[in-house]
PDB file of C-alpha atoms in Angstrom:
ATOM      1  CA  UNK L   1       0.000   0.000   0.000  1.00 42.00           C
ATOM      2  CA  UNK L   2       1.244   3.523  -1.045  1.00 41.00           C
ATOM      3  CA  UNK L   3       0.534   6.277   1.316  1.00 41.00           C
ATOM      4  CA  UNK L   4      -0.895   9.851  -0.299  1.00 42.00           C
ATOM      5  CA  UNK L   5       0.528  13.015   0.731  1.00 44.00           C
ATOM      6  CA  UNK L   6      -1.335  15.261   3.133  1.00 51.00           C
ATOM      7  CA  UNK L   7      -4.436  17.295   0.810  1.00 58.00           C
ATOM      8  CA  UNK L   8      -3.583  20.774   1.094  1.00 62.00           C
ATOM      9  CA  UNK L   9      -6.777  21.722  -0.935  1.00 67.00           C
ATOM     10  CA  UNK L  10      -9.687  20.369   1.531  1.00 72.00           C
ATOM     11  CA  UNK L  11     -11.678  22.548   3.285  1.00 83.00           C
ATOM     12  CA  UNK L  12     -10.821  25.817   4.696  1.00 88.00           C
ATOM     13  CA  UNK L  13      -7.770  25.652   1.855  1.00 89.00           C
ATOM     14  CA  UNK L  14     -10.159  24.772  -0.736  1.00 92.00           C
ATOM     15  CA  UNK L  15     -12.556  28.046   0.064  1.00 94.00           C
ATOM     16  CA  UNK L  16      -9.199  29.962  -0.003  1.00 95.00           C
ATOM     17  CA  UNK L  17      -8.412  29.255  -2.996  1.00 95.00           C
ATOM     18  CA  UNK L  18     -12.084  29.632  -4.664  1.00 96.00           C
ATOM     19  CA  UNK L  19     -12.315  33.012  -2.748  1.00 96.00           C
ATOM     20  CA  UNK L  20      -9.258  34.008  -4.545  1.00 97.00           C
ATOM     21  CA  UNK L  21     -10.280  32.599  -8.042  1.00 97.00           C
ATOM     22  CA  UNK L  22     -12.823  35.168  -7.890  1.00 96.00           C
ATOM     23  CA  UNK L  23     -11.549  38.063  -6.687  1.00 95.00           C
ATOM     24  CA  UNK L  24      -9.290  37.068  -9.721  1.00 96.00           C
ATOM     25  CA  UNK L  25     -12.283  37.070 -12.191  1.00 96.00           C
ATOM     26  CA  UNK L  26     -13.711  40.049 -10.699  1.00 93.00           C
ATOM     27  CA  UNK L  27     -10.898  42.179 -10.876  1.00 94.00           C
ATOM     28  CA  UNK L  28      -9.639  41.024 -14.691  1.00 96.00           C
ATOM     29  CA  UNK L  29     -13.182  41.854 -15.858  1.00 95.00           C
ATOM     30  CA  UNK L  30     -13.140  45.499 -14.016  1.00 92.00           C
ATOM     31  CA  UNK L  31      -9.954  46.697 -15.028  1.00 94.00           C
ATOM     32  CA  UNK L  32     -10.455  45.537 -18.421  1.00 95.00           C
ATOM     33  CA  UNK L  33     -13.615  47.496 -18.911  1.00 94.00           C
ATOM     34  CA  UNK L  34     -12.281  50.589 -17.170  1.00 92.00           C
ATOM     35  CA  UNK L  35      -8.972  50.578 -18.895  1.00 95.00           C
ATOM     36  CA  UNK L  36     -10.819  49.683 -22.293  1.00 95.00           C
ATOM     37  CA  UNK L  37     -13.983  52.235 -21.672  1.00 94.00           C
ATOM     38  CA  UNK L  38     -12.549  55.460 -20.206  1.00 92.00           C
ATOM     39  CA  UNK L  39      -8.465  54.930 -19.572  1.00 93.00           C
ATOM     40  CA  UNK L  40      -7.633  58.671 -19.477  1.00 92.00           C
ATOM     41  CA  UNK L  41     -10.307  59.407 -16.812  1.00 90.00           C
ATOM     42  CA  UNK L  42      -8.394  57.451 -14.373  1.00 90.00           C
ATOM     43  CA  UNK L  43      -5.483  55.983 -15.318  1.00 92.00           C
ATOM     44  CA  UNK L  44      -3.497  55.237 -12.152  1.00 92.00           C
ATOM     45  CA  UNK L  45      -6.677  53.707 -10.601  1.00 91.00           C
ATOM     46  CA  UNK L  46      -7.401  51.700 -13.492  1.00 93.00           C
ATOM     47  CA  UNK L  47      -4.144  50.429 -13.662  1.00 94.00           C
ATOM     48  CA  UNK L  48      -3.935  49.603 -10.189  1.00 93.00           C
ATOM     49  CA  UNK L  49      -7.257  47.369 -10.557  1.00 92.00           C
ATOM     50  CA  UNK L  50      -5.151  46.099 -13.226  1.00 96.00           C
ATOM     51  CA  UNK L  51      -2.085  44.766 -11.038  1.00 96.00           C
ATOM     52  CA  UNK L  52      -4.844  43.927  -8.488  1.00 96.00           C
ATOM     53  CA  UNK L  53      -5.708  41.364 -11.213  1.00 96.00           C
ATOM     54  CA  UNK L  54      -2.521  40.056 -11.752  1.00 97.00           C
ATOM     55  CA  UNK L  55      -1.516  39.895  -7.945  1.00 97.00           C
ATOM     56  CA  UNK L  56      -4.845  37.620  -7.388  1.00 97.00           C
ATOM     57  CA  UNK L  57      -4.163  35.556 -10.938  1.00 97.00           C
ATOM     58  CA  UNK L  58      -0.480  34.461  -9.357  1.00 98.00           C
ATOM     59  CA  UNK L  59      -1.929  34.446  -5.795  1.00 97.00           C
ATOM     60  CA  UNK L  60      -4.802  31.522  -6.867  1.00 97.00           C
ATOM     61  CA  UNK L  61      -2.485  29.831  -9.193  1.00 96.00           C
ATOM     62  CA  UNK L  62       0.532  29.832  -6.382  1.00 95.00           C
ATOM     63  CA  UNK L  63      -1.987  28.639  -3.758  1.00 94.00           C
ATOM     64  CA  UNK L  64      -2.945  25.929  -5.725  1.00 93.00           C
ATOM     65  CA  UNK L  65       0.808  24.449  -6.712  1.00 91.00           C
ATOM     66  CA  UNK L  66       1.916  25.667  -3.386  1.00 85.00           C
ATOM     67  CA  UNK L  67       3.143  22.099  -2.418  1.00 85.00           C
ATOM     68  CA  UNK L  68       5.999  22.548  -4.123  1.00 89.00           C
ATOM     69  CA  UNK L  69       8.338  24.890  -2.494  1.00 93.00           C
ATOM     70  CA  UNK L  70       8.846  26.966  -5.566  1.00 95.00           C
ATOM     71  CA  UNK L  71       4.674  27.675  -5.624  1.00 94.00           C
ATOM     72  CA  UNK L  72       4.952  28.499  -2.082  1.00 95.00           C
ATOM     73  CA  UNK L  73       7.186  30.883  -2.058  1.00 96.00           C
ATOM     74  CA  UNK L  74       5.604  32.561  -4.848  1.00 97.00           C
ATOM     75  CA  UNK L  75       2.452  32.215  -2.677  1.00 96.00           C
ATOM     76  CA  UNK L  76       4.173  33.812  -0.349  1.00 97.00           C
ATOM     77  CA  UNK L  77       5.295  36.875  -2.219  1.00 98.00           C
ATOM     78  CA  UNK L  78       2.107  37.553  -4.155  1.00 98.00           C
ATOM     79  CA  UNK L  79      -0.141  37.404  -0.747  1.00 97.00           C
ATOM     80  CA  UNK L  80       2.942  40.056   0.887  1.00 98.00           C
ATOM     81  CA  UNK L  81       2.388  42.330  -1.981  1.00 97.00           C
ATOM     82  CA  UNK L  82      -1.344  41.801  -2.009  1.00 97.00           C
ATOM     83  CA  UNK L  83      -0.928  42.896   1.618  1.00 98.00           C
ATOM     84  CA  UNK L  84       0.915  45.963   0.953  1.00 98.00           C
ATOM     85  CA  UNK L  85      -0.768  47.215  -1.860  1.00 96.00           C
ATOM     86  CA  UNK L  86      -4.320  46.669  -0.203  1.00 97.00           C
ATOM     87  CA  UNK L  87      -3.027  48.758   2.916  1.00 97.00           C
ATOM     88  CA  UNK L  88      -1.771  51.254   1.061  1.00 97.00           C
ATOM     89  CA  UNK L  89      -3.721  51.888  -1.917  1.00 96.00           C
ATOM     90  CA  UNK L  90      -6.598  51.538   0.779  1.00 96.00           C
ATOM     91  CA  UNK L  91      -5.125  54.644   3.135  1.00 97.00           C
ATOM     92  CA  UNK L  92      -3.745  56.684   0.099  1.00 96.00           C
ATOM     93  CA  UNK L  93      -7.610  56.599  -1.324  1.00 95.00           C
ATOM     94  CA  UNK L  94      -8.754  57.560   2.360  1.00 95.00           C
ATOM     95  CA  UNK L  95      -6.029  60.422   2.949  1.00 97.00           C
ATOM     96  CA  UNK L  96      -5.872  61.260  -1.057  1.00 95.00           C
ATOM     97  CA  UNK L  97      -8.700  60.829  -2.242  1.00 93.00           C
ATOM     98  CA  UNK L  98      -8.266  63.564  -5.507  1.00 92.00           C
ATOM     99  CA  UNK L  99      -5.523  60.621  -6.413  1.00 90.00           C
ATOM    100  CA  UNK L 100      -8.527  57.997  -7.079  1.00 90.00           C
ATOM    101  CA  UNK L 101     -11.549  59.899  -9.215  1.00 91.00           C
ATOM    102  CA  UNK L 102     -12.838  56.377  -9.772  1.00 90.00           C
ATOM    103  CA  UNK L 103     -12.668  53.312  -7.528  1.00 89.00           C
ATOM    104  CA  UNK L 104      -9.722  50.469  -7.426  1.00 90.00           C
ATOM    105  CA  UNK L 105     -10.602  46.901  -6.254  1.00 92.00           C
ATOM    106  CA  UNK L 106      -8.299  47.841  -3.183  1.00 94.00           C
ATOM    107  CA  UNK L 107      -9.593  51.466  -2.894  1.00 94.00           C
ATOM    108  CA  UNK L 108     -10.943  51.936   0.871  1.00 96.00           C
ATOM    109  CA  UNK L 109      -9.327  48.757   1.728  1.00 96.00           C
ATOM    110  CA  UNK L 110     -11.645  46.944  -0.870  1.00 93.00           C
ATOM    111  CA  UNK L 111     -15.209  48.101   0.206  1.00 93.00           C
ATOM    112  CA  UNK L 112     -16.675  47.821  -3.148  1.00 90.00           C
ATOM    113  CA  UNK L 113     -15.487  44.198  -2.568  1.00 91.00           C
ATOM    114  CA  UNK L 114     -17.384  44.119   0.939  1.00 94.00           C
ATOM    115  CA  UNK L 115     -13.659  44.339   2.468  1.00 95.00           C
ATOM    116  CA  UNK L 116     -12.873  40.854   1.110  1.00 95.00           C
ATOM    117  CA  UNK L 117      -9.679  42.324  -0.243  1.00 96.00           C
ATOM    118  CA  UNK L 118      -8.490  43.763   3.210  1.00 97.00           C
ATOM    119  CA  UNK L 119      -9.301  40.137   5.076  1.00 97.00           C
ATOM    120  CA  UNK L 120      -8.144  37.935   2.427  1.00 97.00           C
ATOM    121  CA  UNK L 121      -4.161  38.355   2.757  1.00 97.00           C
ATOM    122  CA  UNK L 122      -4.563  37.932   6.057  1.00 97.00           C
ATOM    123  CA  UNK L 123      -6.674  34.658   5.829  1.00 96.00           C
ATOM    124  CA  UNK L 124      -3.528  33.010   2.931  1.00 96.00           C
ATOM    125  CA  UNK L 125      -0.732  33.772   5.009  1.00 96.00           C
ATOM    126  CA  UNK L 126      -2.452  31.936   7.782  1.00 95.00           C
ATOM    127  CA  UNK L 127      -3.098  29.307   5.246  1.00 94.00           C
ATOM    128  CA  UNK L 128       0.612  29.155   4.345  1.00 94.00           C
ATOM    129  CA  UNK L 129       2.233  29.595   7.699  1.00 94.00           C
ATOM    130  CA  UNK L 130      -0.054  26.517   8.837  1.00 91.00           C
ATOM    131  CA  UNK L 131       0.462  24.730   5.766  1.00 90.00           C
ATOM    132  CA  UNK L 132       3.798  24.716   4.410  1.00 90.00           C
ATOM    133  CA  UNK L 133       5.111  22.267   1.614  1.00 87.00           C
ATOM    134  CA  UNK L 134       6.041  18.705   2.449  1.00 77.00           C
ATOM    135  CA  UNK L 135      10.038  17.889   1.999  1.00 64.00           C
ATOM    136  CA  UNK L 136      10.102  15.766  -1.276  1.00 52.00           C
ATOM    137  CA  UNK L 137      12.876  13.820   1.176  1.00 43.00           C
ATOM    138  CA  UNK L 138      10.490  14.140   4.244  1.00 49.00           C
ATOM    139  CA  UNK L 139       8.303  10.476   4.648  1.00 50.00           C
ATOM    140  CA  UNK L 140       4.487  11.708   4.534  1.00 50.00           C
ATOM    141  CA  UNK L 141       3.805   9.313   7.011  1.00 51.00           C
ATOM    142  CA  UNK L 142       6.065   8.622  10.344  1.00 51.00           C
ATOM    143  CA  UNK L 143       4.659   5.345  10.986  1.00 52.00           C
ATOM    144  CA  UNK L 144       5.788   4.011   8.035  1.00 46.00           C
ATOM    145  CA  UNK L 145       9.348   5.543   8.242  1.00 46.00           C
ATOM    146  CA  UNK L 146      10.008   3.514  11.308  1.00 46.00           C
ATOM    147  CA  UNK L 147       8.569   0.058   9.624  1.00 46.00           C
ATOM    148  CA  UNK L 148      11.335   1.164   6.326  1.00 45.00           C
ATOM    149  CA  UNK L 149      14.330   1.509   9.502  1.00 44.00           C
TER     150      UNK L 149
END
């Protein structure tokens, strides 16, 4: 009998990673209209919505591979800079407001997103610091590393 490696995708991971999937969607599809529809009215804004996209595209794809060690630190970097930019895009749009004439999906720490964006870095690098990648050298099961000895 072969043992499997531990799921990382059940559950709580699994939500995590459908949460992000569409925050992904969302913010491809708004950033693509704005930048398409009316670029010069806002073009900082819309181009943050823009990397917004991106950052959530790597972070969902880099959650998903994040068993390997490569993935997770990828994971890892897209969910710091998903951090940062939500924190401060989110206070530059409440102390400069004349900055953002239209909305980003991180704009007032994402409440056109019902503040999903502001909770959700939070909520992957739990998901990473509790789940981090199993060695490829690393047995995924003890007991049967002391029936091999």
């Amino acid at each position: 009998m072969s043992s499997s490696p531990r799921r990382r995708m059940t559950g709580i991971g699994r939500v995590l990673v459908v949460v992000y999937a569409i925050l992904a969607l969302g913010a491809t599809g708004r950033s693509l209209v704005q930048i398409v529809e009316r670029f010069d009215h806002a073009p900082l804004a819309f181009t943050l919505s823009a990397l917004s996209a991106i950052v959530y595209i790597v972070a969902t794809l880099a959650l998903v591979f994040a068993g390997s060690r490569v993935w997770y630190r990828v994971a890892w970097a897209a969910i710091g800079f998903e951090l940062v930019g939500v924190l401060a895009i989110g206070t530059l749009s409440l102390v400069r407001p004349e900055l953002f004439p239209e909305a980003t999906v991180w704009s007032f720490f994402g409440i056109g997103y019902l503040f999903v964006p502001l909770l959700l870095p939070f909520c992957g690098i739990w998901w990473l610091a509790t789940h981090p990648p199993i060695a490829a050298d690393a047995p995924a099961d003890p007991a049967l590393s002391a029936a091999e000895r």
